[in-house]
Amino acid sequence: MKRRTFLENTALASTSLFVPSFLASPFGKKTERSRSGRNLVIIQLNGGNDGLNTVIPYRNDIYYRERPRLAISQQEALTITDELAFHPAMDALRPIYDQGHLAVLHDVGYPNPDRSHFRSMDIWHTASDADEYRSEGWLGRYLDNHCTGCDTPYHALEIDDSLSLALKGAERTGFAMSNPDRLQRATENRFLKALGNHQGDDHDHEEVSYLYKTMIDTQRSARYLFEQAGKHRNTVRYPSNRFGDDLALIAKLILADTDTRIYYAGLTGFDTHANQQGAQQRLLKQYADGVSAFVRELEEHDLLDDTLIMTFSEFGRRVAQNGSNGTDHGAANNLFLMGGNLKQRGFVNGGPDLQNLVDGDLKYRTDFRSVYATVLDHWLETDADAVLGGRFDRLKVV
Amino acid sequence: MHHLHHLHNRFGFSPTPTEWQKLQSESVDWAITKLLTDARQNPPVATPNESIPENIRMMNDAERAELFKERLMGVATINAEWLSRMANPQESALLERMCLFWHGHFACDIKSGGLAASYLNTIRKHALGRFGDLAKGIAREPAMIRYLNNQQNRKQSPNENFARELLELFTIGRGNYTEQDIKEAARAFTGWSSNFDGTFRFRRFAHDYGSKTFMNRTGKWDGDDIIDIILEQRATAEFLAAKMYRYFVNPGDDPQHIAQIANHLYDSGYHIGETVEFIMRSDWFYAPGHWHAQIKSPVVLIAGLMRSLGIQTEEPMSLIYMERMLGQVLFKPPNVAGWPGGRHWIDNATLMARLNLPSVMILGSGLVGRAKDDPKASRREDGPKQLRVTVDLRPLLTLGQADTPRVALQQLAAYLLPGIEPPLDLIERYARASSPQESVAFAAIRLMSMPEYQLS
């Protein structure tokens, strides 16, 4: 363990808000460790990623029997343990695994899994039961009631042109921005500034209030985020695609010690009903290369210990492939956690359990809300039960 | 006067200044009849000329990329033509609005102009006709067949994707069918496929002719039978009525009025036109609680701005670029559930783009789009850096003719923001210009830049 990490993990653990300046990097180019606390980065794989071809149970006969054309052979798979291997496109994750910065949870899901993308994504976003409908997201509820000292509109920031349900609360919401430069220019309108000052955000009509509040918040935030994003240049090269751009932006904001603490990004296209190989290969490569650059950059600046990255998808896919060389919607799936401060590393609950399937689908062993509860409780240090509206077991991984 | 505005905003688009002046002397009844009569003319969109290669497998990567690009340009062309129709007062506003509603309902991501034209023409044909014909037509549209993998739905290996969405999103809604119903419905649609040239093809040998038990009815059902059985369920009328209510009347639910719509829909044999007329002629549709209750979708907003400002363009990408900035690109819904609408349209980024759009349109400023020197510009937004559109402000200026600037402003406000009291002093201060005409144009920009203008 590095000396600096050791110091911070022990003597300074309880006062991590206050890192003395002698701990700051002596290298001019580097930034000092974040003074404001921990970052949570959530990466959503849209469409239902095929977890079984992401982390491959390469010694499992059931896997090869059910996927005669789609299974990834032992020769191709990137062997990690005696049982499990990565998809060949995820070579970049291997060093992260080797350094103990990756934890994979298998068979994460919920009771009575729903196979609709939208419904299942809503369940994940709102942390609801399968038959329960909630209109606030789990992070939105955190912002609403349980997040002290985070009253900036950009405490939770989604790098996209629109905001996900997860970040929508009843009173407070996260902030959506795909490009700080564009947002900044969009708020330079002098009339709109005068209008915001004149009208305020308190109106009888609910939608009018909402629109004014959003406008005024945006005007107040845009310049700040623009300046924060311009403070540092990325010191690592990110892959040339949208996902890479988004992670590069998040890294710049973290490096600048921005008041944002929760970041949300996504990668789309995992709904591979037909001809899965090429599509998943391309997407997993984007994912692994992007995340690897991100982790390296944070590590270079000694910020990885302060950052937790969670990757999930709304469901996994059926164990058996379909007749179109693809896979249909399934149930439980694997979930990745990354960071410099994990308490458990590697495949923390073994591999996928292919023996005990329900209707040909993986059965959940860990409720995704246990992961949320752990993140809320152990990482964001808030009352997870109150945010989630129920008690879920805590995991040891964070 | 507000009733007329409300009617047009919900079952059409913002009226043009000229239409608005004409409406001043007319009744709501007259306006409803005119909307319905105009919708009878229904010219289909033209199918773009797309090359159909003999065998795509024989093409090299460059040729394939070229073909792919040509097809996307085809979609852009149909997209722009449709949006221009929405903005064109010579076209039927009701028909175009209904098509937009059904496009969101039968949401489909389309990657070729030919498929987009065919899909849109099927919607146009039945948008105010019978829902059953519309659903059966859409089930045969190659765009939908490909989007929901019905190409791969074969007797030997059924693919449930289309059957599931048909039940969950297109007709009856969740909670009214079982997983087994989905499996049986999928069997009934086996073999519904498409030819390479983009026409429907029934593959006899891939179809499962066996007996199926769907919603407790057993028979040798095919896809049309399945749709007929679904329509026999009252729950289907209720599901569609709730969706119509939320779209055309109010995003909040009113069980009583939804039940009225559902009964009308069911009793008329799912006649959409008659049901729409029923809503338009119901008193409750005009209740003040429904005014301004909707957030305009980007396409509705853009079409309305084009109508008010007399905007036309020869360049499809200019329109598509606007759609993209605001978060609604025609033929590119986020997923098969369509655009979620309401507050989902609004967040920091999209709201600012909306508020700036009127000035961008009139002044052609480069507010939308990345800076020219950004090396990454071509990656995320490969649209034009400036909008290339022509503006005809004469009708709007006519509306703003008055003895004093204040009266001119009031007239504009009555047209652009009816039922709302904008801060006229502030607007006047930010509308000062060297000529009265310029000042009217500026005042219009300010009014259309107000958050309230986002509501309908």
XYZ file of N, CA, C and O in Angstrom, chain B residues 353-422:
280
model
N -32.148 25.372 -24.655
C -32.219 25.303 -26.116
C -33.596 25.781 -26.595
O -33.703 26.512 -27.580
N -34.639 25.378 -25.890
C -35.989 25.811 -26.253
C -36.138 27.327 -26.144
O -36.686 27.973 -27.026
N -35.654 27.881 -25.023
C -35.865 29.307 -24.783
C -35.084 30.160 -25.793
O -35.476 31.274 -26.107
N -33.985 29.613 -26.268
C -33.177 30.360 -27.232
C -33.622 30.151 -28.675
O -33.177 30.859 -29.571
N -34.466 29.171 -28.887
C -34.785 28.784 -30.262
C -35.403 29.914 -31.102
O -34.997 30.090 -32.258
N -36.346 30.695 -30.565
C -36.918 31.751 -31.412
C -35.863 32.721 -31.935
O -35.879 33.079 -33.116
N -34.932 33.136 -31.062
C -33.928 34.081 -31.564
C -32.973 33.401 -32.527
O -32.530 34.009 -33.501
N -32.693 32.139 -32.261
C -31.829 31.411 -33.195
C -32.488 31.348 -34.565
O -31.859 31.550 -35.597
N -33.793 31.083 -34.561
C -34.496 30.957 -35.838
C -34.515 32.275 -36.597
O -34.268 32.325 -37.790
N -34.820 33.354 -35.891
C -34.950 34.628 -36.600
C -33.591 35.220 -36.916
O -33.337 35.675 -38.023
N -32.706 35.186 -35.963
C -31.428 35.867 -36.156
C -30.386 34.954 -36.778
O -29.315 35.404 -37.167
N -30.701 33.666 -36.855
C -29.757 32.733 -37.452
C -28.453 32.677 -36.690
O -27.422 32.291 -37.213
N -28.462 33.070 -35.429
C -27.216 33.067 -34.677
C -26.803 31.635 -34.386
O -27.603 30.721 -34.441
N -25.537 31.475 -34.071
C -25.022 30.114 -33.909
C -25.159 29.581 -32.498
O -24.345 28.785 -32.065
N -26.194 30.003 -31.790
C -26.303 29.571 -30.402
C -26.411 28.061 -30.259
O -25.899 27.483 -29.328
N -27.117 27.460 -31.178
C -27.153 26.005 -31.147
C -25.878 25.510 -31.808
O -25.404 26.125 -32.726
N -25.371 24.414 -31.343
C -24.226 23.854 -32.034
C -22.922 24.220 -31.376
O -22.832 25.170 -30.602
N -21.933 23.442 -31.665
C -20.644 23.659 -31.047
C -19.852 24.724 -31.779
O -20.119 25.039 -32.915
N -18.849 25.241 -31.099
C -17.979 26.223 -31.725
C -17.262 25.582 -32.905
O -16.978 24.398 -32.898
N -16.961 26.413 -33.886
C -16.352 25.896 -35.110
C -14.990 25.272 -34.860
O -14.585 24.351 -35.543
N -14.282 25.811 -33.887
C -12.910 25.334 -33.700
C -12.839 24.080 -32.828
O -11.774 23.628 -32.481
N -14.008 23.553 -32.476
C -14.004 22.347 -31.657
C -13.708 21.130 -32.533
O -14.489 20.790 -33.403
N -12.571 20.487 -32.318
C -12.192 19.384 -33.192
C -13.144 18.193 -33.091
O -13.182 17.343 -33.964
N -13.887 18.142 -32.010
C -14.775 16.999 -31.832
C -16.152 17.250 -32.411
O -17.023 16.411 -32.334
N -16.347 18.423 -32.952
C -17.699 18.829 -33.313
C -18.400 17.819 -34.208
O -19.589 17.583 -34.076
N -17.661 17.214 -35.092
C -18.330 16.354 -36.061
C -18.763 15.037 -35.444
O -19.515 14.294 -36.031
N -18.286 14.748 -34.259
C -18.613 13.445 -33.708
C -19.992 13.375 -33.085
O -20.765 12.497 -33.368
N -20.253 14.319 -32.188
C -21.524 14.183 -31.501
C -22.662 14.859 -32.247
O -23.782 14.397 -32.221
N -22.400 15.979 -32.855
C -23.459 16.644 -33.606
C -22.898 16.965 -34.979
O -22.126 17.887 -35.129
N -23.314 16.200 -35.940
C -22.773 16.466 -37.261
C -23.756 17.291 -38.080
O -23.896 17.117 -39.262
N -24.449 18.180 -37.443
C -25.389 19.037 -38.152
C -24.723 20.328 -38.578
O -23.544 20.546 -38.321
N -25.487 21.173 -39.236
C -24.940 22.458 -39.639
C -24.715 23.314 -38.396
O -25.402 23.161 -37.398
N -23.756 24.218 -38.478
C -23.477 25.066 -37.331
C -24.481 26.199 -37.259
O -24.665 26.836 -36.258
N -25.083 26.495 -38.370
C -26.105 27.527 -38.390
C -27.339 26.948 -39.063
O -27.241 26.087 -39.915
N -28.479 27.473 -38.632
C -29.700 27.016 -39.257
C -29.855 27.737 -40.589
O -29.743 28.952 -40.648
N -30.104 26.985 -41.629
C -30.336 27.626 -42.917
C -31.823 27.599 -43.209
O -32.342 26.619 -43.724
N -32.477 28.647 -42.793
C -33.924 28.710 -42.980
C -34.294 30.091 -43.513
O -33.536 31.047 -43.358
N -35.435 30.179 -44.181
C -35.944 31.489 -44.569
C -37.109 31.842 -43.651
O -37.871 30.967 -43.239
N -37.185 33.108 -43.335
C -38.191 33.590 -42.391
C -39.093 34.569 -43.124
O -38.612 35.401 -43.886
N -40.395 34.456 -42.915
C -41.327 35.436 -43.471
C -42.166 36.012 -42.323
O -43.136 35.404 -41.887
N -41.744 37.186 -41.872
C -42.388 37.768 -40.691
C -43.591 38.645 -41.035
O -44.223 39.196 -40.137
N -43.915 38.769 -42.328
C -44.960 39.733 -42.693
C -46.289 39.481 -41.990
O -46.875 40.414 -41.440
N -46.778 38.220 -41.962
C -48.057 38.021 -41.261
C -47.988 38.406 -39.784
O -48.933 38.992 -39.244
N -46.862 38.115 -39.150
C -46.719 38.450 -37.734
C -46.681 39.972 -37.545
O -47.283 40.518 -36.624
N -45.984 40.661 -38.458
C -45.905 42.119 -38.363
C -47.281 42.739 -38.574
O -47.623 43.736 -37.935
N -48.070 42.139 -39.451
C -49.434 42.625 -39.659
C -50.224 42.549 -38.359
O -50.959 43.462 -37.996
N -50.024 41.422 -37.659
C -50.713 41.237 -36.382
C -50.237 42.267 -35.350
O -50.985 42.629 -34.449
N -49.005 42.717 -35.498
C -48.437 43.660 -34.536
C -48.619 45.107 -34.940
O -48.001 45.994 -34.352
N -49.456 45.359 -35.944
C -49.699 46.752 -36.336
C -50.636 47.414 -35.337
O -51.724 46.901 -35.072
N -50.201 48.550 -34.792
C -51.049 49.247 -33.820
C -50.556 50.668 -33.675
O -49.461 51.008 -34.142
N -51.371 51.504 -33.019
C -51.024 52.911 -32.886
C -49.871 53.122 -31.921
O -49.045 54.003 -32.111
N -49.835 52.309 -30.875
C -48.734 52.476 -29.921
C -48.009 51.145 -29.766
O -48.594 50.081 -29.986
N -46.741 51.211 -29.369
C -45.974 49.971 -29.161
C -46.639 49.075 -28.115
O -46.616 47.851 -28.242
N -47.244 49.686 -27.125
C -47.849 48.884 -26.072
C -49.034 48.064 -26.610
O -49.159 46.876 -26.314
N -49.856 48.693 -27.406
C -50.994 47.962 -27.981
C -50.489 46.857 -28.917
O -50.996 45.736 -28.917
N -49.457 47.177 -29.681
C -48.874 46.160 -30.569
C -48.415 44.961 -29.750
O -48.688 43.802 -30.105
N -47.765 45.241 -28.648
C -47.260 44.172 -27.787
C -48.416 43.347 -27.210
O -48.355 42.116 -27.158
N -49.470 44.047 -26.814
C -50.636 43.331 -26.261
C -51.266 42.411 -27.313
O -51.684 41.296 -27.010
N -51.322 42.900 -28.543
C -51.896 42.062 -29.614
C -51.049 40.823 -29.856
O -51.555 39.729 -30.048
N -49.735 41.028 -29.847
C -48.840 39.879 -30.028
C -48.987 38.890 -28.876
O -49.016 37.674 -29.081
N -49.081 39.430 -27.660
C -49.188 38.566 -26.476
C -50.486 37.774 -26.515
O -50.512 36.589 -26.158
N -51.561 38.409 -26.984
C -52.845 37.700 -27.057
C -52.753 36.528 -28.040
O -53.400 35.497 -27.850
N -51.937 36.697 -29.057
C -51.763 35.630 -30.047
C -50.784 34.561 -29.562
O -51.055 33.358 -29.643
N -49.643 34.988 -29.027
C -48.594 34.012 -28.697
C -48.768 33.397 -27.310
O -48.411 32.237 -27.098
N -49.293 34.170 -26.374
C -49.412 33.667 -24.998
C -50.815 33.933 -24.453
O -50.973 34.621 -23.441
N -51.847 33.407 -25.091
C -53.199 33.707 -24.628
C -53.421 33.180 -23.217
O -52.937 32.105 -22.870
N -54.113 33.971 -22.425
C -54.419 33.545 -21.059
C -53.275 33.746 -20.088
O -53.332 33.305 -18.956
N -52.217 34.397 -20.531
C -51.057 34.619 -19.668
C -50.760 36.104 -19.667
O -50.936 36.782 -20.677
N -50.343 36.621 -18.526
C -49.999 38.046 -18.473
C -48.488 38.197 -18.415
O -47.895 38.128 -17.337
N -47.877 38.408 -19.546
C -46.416 38.550 -19.541
C -46.015 39.920 -18.986
O -46.817 40.863 -19.023
